[in-house]
PDB file of C-alpha atoms in Angstrom:
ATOM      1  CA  UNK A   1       0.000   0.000   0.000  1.00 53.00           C
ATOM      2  CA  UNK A   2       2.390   2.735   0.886  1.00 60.00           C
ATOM      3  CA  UNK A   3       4.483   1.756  -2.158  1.00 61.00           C
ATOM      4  CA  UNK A   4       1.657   2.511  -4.427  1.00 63.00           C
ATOM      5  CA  UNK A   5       1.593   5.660  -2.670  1.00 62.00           C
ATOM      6  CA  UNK A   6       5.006   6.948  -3.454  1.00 61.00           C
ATOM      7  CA  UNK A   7       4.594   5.782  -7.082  1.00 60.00           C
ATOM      8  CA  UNK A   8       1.665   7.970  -7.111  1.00 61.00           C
ATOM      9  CA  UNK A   9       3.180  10.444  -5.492  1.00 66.00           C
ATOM     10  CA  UNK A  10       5.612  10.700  -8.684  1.00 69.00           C
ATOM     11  CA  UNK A  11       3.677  10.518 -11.405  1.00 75.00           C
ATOM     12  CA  UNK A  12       4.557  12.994 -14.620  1.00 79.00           C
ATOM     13  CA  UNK A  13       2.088  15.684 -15.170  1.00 83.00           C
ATOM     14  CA  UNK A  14       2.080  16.963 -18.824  1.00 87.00           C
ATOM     15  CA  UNK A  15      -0.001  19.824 -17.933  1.00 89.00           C
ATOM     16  CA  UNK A  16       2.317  21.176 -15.714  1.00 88.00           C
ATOM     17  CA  UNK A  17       5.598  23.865 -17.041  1.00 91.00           C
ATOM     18  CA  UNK A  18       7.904  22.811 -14.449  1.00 89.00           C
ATOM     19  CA  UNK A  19      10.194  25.829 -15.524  1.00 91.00           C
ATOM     20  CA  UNK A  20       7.488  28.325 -14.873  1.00 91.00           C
ATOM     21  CA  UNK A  21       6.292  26.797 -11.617  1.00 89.00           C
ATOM     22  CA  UNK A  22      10.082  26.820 -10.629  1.00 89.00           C
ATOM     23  CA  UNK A  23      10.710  30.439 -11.764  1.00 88.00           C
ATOM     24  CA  UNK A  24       7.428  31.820 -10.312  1.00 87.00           C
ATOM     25  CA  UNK A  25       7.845  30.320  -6.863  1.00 85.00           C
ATOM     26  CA  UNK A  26      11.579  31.715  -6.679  1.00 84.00           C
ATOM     27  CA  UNK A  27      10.076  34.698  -7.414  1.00 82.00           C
ATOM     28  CA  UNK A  28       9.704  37.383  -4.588  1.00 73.00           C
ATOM     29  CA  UNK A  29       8.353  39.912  -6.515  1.00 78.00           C
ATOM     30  CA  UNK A  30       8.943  43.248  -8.401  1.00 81.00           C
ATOM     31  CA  UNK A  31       9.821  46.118  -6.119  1.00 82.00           C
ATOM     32  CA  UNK A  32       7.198  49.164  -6.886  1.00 87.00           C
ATOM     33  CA  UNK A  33       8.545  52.011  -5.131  1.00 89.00           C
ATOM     34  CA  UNK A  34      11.345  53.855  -6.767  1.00 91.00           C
ATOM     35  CA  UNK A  35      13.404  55.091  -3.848  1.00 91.00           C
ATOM     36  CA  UNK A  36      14.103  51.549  -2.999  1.00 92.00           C
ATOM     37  CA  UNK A  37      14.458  50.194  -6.391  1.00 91.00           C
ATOM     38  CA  UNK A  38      17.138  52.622  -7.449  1.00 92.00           C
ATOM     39  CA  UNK A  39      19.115  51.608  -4.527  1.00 91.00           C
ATOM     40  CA  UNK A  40      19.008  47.640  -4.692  1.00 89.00           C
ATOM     41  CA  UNK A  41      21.255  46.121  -4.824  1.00 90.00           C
ATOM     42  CA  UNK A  42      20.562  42.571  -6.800  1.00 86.00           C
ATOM     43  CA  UNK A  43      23.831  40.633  -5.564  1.00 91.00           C
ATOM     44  CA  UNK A  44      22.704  41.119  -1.926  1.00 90.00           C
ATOM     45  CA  UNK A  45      19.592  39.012  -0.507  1.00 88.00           C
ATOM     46  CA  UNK A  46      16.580  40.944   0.411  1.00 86.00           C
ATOM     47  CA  UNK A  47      17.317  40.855   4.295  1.00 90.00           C
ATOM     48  CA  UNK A  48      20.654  42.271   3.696  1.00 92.00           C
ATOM     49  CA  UNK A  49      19.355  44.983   1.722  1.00 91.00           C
ATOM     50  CA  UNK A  50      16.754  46.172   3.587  1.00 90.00           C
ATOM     51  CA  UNK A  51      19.005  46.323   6.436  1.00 90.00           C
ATOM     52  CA  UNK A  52      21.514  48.787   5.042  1.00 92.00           C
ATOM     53  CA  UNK A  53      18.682  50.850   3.889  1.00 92.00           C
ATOM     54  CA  UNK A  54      17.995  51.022   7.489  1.00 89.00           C
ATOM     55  CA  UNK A  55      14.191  49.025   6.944  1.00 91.00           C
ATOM     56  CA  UNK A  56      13.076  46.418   9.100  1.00 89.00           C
ATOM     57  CA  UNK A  57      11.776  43.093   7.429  1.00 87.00           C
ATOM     58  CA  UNK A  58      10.182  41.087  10.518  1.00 89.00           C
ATOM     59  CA  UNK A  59       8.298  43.994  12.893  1.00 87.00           C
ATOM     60  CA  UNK A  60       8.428  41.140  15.956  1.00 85.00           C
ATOM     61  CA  UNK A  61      11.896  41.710  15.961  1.00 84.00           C
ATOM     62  CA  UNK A  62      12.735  45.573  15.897  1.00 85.00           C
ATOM     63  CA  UNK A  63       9.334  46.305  17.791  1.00 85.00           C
ATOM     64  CA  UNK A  64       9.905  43.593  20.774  1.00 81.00           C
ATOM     65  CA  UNK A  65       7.022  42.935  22.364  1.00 83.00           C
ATOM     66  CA  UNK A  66       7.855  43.207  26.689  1.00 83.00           C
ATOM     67  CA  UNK A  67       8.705  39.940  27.863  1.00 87.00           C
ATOM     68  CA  UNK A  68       8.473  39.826  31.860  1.00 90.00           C
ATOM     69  CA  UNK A  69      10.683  37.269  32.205  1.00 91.00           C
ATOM     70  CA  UNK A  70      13.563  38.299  30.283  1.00 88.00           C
ATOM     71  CA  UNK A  71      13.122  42.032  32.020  1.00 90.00           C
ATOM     72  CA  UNK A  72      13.702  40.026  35.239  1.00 92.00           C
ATOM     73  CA  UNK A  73      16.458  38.433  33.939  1.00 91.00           C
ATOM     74  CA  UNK A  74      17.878  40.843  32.730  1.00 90.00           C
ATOM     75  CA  UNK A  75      17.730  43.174  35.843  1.00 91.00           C
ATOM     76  CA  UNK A  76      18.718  40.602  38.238  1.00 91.00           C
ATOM     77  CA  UNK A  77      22.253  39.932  35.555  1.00 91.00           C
ATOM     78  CA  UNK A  78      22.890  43.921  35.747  1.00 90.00           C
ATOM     79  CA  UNK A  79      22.476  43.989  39.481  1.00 89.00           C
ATOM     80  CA  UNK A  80      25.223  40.574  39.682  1.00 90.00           C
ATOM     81  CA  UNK A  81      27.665  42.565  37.082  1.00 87.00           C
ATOM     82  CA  UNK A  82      27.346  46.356  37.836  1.00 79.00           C
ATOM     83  CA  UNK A  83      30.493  47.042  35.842  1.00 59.00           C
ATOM     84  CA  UNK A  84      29.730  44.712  32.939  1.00 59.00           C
ATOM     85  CA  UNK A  85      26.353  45.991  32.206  1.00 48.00           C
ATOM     86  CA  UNK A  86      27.650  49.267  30.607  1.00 52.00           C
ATOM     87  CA  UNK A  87      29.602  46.989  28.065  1.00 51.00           C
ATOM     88  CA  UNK A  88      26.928  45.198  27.334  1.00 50.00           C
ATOM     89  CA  UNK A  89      24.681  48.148  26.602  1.00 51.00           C
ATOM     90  CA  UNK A  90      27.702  49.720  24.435  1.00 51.00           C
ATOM     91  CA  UNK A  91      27.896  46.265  22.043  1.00 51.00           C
ATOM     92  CA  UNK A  92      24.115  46.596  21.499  1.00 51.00           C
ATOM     93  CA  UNK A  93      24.276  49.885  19.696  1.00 54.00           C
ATOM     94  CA  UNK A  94      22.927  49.354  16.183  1.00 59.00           C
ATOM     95  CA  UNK A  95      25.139  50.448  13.898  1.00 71.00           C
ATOM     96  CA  UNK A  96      24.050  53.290  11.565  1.00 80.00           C
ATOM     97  CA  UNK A  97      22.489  51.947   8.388  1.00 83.00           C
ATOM     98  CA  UNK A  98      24.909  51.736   5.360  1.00 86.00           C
ATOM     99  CA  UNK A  99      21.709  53.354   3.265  1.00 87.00           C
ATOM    100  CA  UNK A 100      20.172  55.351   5.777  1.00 84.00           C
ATOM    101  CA  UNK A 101      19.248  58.085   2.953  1.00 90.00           C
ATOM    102  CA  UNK A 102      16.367  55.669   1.809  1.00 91.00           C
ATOM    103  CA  UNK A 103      14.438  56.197   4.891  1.00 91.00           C
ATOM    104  CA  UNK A 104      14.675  60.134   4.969  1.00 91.00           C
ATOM    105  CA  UNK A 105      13.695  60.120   0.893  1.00 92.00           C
ATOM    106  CA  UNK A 106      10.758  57.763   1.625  1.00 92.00           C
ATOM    107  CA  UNK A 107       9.387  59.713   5.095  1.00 92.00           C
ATOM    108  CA  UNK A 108       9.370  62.701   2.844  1.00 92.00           C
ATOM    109  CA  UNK A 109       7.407  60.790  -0.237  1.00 90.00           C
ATOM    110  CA  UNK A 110       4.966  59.597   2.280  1.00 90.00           C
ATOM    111  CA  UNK A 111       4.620  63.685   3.426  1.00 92.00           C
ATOM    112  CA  UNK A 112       4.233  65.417   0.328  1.00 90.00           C
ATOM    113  CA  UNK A 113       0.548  65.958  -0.811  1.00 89.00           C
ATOM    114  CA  UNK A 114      -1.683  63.837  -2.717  1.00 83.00           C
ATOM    115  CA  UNK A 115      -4.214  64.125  -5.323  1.00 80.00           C
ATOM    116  CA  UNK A 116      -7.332  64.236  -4.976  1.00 76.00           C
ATOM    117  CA  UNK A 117      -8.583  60.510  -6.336  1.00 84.00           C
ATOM    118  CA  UNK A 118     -12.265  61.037  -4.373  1.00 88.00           C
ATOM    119  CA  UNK A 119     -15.190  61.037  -6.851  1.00 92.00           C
ATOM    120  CA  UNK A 120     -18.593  61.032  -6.076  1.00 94.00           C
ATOM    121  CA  UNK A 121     -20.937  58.425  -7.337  1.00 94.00           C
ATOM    122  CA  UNK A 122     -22.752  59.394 -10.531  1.00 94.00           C
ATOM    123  CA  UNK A 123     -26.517  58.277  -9.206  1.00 94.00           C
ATOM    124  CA  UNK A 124     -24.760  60.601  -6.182  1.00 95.00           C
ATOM    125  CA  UNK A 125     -24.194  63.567  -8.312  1.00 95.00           C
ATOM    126  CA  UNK A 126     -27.265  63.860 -10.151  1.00 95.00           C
ATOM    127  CA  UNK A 127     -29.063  63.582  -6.747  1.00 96.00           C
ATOM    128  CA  UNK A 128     -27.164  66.671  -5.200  1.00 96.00           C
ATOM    129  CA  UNK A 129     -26.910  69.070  -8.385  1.00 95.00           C
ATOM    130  CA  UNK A 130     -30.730  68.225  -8.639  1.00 96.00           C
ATOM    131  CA  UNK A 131     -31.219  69.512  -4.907  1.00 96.00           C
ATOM    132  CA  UNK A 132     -28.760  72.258  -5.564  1.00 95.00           C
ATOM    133  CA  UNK A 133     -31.105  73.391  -8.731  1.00 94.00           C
ATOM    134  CA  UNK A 134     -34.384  73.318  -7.308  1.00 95.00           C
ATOM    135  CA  UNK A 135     -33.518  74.300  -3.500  1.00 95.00           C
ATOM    136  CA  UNK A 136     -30.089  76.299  -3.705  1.00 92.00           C
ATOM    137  CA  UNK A 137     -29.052  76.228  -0.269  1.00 92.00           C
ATOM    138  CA  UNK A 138     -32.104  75.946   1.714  1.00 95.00           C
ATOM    139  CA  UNK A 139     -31.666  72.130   3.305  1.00 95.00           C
ATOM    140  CA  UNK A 140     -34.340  72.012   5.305  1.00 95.00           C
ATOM    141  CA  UNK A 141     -36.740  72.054   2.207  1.00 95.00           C
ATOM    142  CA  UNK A 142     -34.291  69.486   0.584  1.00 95.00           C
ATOM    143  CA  UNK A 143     -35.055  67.071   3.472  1.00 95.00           C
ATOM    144  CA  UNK A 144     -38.807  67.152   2.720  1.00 95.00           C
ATOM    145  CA  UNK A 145     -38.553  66.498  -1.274  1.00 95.00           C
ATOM    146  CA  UNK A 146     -39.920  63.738  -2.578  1.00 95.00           C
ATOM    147  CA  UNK A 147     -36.685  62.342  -3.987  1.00 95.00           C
ATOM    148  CA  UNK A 148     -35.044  61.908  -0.489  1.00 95.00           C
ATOM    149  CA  UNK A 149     -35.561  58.412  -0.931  1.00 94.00           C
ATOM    150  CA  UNK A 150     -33.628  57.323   2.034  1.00 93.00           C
ATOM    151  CA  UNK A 151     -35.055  60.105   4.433  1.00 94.00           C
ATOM    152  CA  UNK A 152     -31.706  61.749   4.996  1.00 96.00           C
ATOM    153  CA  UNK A 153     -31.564  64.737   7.361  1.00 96.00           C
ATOM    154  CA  UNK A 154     -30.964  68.147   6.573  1.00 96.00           C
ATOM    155  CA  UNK A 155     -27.619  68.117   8.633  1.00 96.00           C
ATOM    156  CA  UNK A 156     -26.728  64.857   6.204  1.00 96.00           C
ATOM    157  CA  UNK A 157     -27.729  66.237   2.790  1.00 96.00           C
ATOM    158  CA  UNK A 158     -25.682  69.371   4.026  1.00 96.00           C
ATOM    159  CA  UNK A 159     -22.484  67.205   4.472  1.00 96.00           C
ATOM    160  CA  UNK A 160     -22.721  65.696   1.337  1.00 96.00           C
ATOM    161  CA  UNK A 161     -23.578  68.954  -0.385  1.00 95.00           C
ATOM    162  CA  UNK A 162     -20.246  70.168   1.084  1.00 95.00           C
ATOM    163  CA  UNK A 163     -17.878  67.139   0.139  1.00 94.00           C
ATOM    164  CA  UNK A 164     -19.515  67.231  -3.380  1.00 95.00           C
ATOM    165  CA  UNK A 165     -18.201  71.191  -3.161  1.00 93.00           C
ATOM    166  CA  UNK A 166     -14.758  69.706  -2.318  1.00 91.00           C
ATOM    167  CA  UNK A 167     -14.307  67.930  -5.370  1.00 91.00           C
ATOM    168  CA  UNK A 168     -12.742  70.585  -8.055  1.00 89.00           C
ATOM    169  CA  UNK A 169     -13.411  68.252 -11.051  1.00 90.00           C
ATOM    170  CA  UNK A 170     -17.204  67.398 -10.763  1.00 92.00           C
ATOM    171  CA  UNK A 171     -18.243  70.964  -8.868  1.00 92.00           C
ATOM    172  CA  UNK A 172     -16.343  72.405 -11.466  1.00 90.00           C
ATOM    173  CA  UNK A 173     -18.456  71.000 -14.460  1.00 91.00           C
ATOM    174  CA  UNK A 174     -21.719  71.397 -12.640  1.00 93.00           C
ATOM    175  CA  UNK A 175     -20.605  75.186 -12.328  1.00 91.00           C
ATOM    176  CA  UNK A 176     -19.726  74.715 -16.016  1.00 90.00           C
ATOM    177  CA  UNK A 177     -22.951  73.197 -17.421  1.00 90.00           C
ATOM    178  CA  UNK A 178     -25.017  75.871 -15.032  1.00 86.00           C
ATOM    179  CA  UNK A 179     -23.121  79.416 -16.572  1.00 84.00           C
ATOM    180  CA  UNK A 180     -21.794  79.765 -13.111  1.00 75.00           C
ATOM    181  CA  UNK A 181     -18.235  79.528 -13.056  1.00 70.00           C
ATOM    182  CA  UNK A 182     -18.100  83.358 -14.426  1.00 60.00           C
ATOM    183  CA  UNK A 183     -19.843  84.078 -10.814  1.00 55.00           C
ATOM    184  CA  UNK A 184     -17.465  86.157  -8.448  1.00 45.00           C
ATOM    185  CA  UNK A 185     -15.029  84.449  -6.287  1.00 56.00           C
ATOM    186  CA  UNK A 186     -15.926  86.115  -3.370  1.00 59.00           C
ATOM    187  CA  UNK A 187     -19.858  84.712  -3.860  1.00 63.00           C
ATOM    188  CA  UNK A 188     -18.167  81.032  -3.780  1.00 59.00           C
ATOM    189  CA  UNK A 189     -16.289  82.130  -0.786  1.00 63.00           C
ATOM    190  CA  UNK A 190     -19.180  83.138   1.357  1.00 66.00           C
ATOM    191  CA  UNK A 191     -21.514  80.269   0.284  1.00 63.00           C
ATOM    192  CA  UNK A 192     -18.217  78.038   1.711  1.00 62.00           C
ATOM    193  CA  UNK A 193     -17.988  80.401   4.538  1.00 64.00           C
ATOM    194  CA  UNK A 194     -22.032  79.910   4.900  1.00 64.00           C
ATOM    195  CA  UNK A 195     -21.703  76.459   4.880  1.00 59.00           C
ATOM    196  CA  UNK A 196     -18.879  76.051   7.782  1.00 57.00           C
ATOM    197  CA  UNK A 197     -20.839  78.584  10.130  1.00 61.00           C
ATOM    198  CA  UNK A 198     -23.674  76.339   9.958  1.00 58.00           C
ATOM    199  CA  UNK A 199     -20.952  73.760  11.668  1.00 54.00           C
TER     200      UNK A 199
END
């Protein structure tokens, strides 16, 4: 019985591109971001190179979790070797990372600002300008139309009023399709203004 097993175990699969499977299990992946591609280096393995960049690969071990038996340990070995403690402390010093730049160019990619990806549904949109046309900014009379389907209060219809404001792109070609982009700024500026008072 277990002999049959084996055999079966080793049986030839045609379907099966041995090369492929090979080459797609060894590999780890493409690297996406461009600060750390540029500075890869492809002869090193992953670990080593994340650790001159100054990167951590396993978070368990740079972000130990408190152990209350090795802190007792460990205070009960510093109180036995008062002098030898300070030694100790001085050979644990990481040592700065070969690559540290990476970290400083990717804390300031992850600051700089992003654009604005947010859109509003379409079924959304039409909903709102249709408000905005027949109501303007009266929302209390917008929470009694018969189209508020899903009996939304005035405070809600005013919020998304507001975040459809916030998007340049589709306010922008409602203003458009209205004739009211040639309106004042200053107008636009005290409906906004309008619409955080009532905050």
């Amino acid at each position: 019985m277990k002999i049959k097993k084996q055999h079966r175990k080793k049986k030839y699969l045609h379907k099966l591109n041995r090369k492929r499977m090979h080459k797609k299990q060894e590999n780890t992946g493409e690297v996406l971001c461009k600060v750390i591609k540029e500075s890869w280096d492809h002869r090193k393995s992953s670990y080593r190179n994340l650790r001159d960049m100054g990167l951590a690969t396993d978070p368990n071990k740079t972000i130990k979790i408190p152990n209350f038996k090795q802190q007792q340990l460990k205070r009960a070995k510093q109180m036995v070797n008062e002098g030898e403690s300070e030694s100790e402390e001085e050979q644990n010093i990481e040592e700065q990372p070969i690559k540290g730049h990476v970290v400083g160019l990717l804390e300031k990619e992850s600051k700089a600002p992003r654009k604005r990806r947010f859109m509003l549904p379409k079924g959304q949109v039409e909903f709102i300008t249709y408000l905005l046309d027949k109501y303007g900014h009266d929302y209390k009379a917008m929470e009694r139309d018969k189209k508020n389907y899903y009996q939304e209060t005035w405070k809600q219809l005013r919020q998304k009023i507001k975040t459809f404001m916030g998007i340049p792109k589709q306010y922008g070609e409602y203003l458009q399709s209205r004739g009211k982009l040639e309106e004042d700024e200053e107008e636009l500026k005290k409906q906004a203004k309008a619409l955080v008072m009532d905050d």
